[in-house]
Amino acid sequence: MRRRKAPVREVLGDPVYGNKVVTKFI
């Protein structure tokens, strides 16, 4: 699990992140 200081747009566009990281960002 890597924490990146990127906007939610980039997280959603990254398949490596997945819903788990997206939920934490939101």
mmCIF file of C-alpha atoms in Angstrom:
data_model
loop_
_atom_site.group_PDB
_atom_site.id
_atom_site.type_symbol
_atom_site.label_atom_id
_atom_site.label_comp_id
_atom_site.label_asym_id
_atom_site.label_seq_id
_atom_site.Cartn_x
_atom_site.Cartn_y
_atom_site.Cartn_z
ATOM 1 C CA MET A 1 0.000 0.000 0.000
ATOM 2 C CA ARG A 2 1.713 3.168 -1.184
ATOM 3 C CA ARG A 3 0.531 6.631 -0.222
ATOM 4 C CA ARG A 4 0.837 9.175 -3.007
ATOM 5 C CA LYS A 5 0.076 12.887 -2.746
ATOM 6 C CA ALA A 6 -1.986 12.883 -5.926
ATOM 7 C CA PRO A 7 -5.509 14.124 -6.688
ATOM 8 C CA VAL A 8 -8.423 11.684 -6.736
ATOM 9 C CA ARG A 9 -8.467 11.977 -10.547
ATOM 10 C CA GLU A 10 -5.059 10.351 -10.831
ATOM 11 C CA VAL A 11 -5.958 7.647 -8.330
ATOM 12 C CA LEU A 12 -9.107 6.747 -10.279
ATOM 13 C CA GLY A 13 -7.098 6.648 -13.502
ATOM 14 C CA ASP A 14 -4.490 4.342 -11.957
ATOM 15 C CA PRO A 15 -5.511 0.649 -12.107
ATOM 16 C CA VAL A 16 -2.731 -0.177 -9.655
ATOM 17 C CA TYR A 17 -4.478 1.711 -6.860
ATOM 18 C CA GLY A 18 -7.929 0.153 -6.992
ATOM 19 C CA ASN A 19 -10.973 1.020 -4.889
ATOM 20 C CA LYS A 20 -9.159 0.522 -1.559
ATOM 21 C CA VAL A 21 -6.885 3.537 -1.952
ATOM 22 C CA VAL A 22 -9.592 5.589 -3.661
ATOM 23 C CA THR A 23 -11.859 5.105 -0.639
ATOM 24 C CA LYS A 24 -9.117 6.363 1.685
ATOM 25 C CA PHE A 25 -8.518 9.446 -0.468
ATOM 26 C CA ILE A 26 -12.219 10.307 -0.504
#
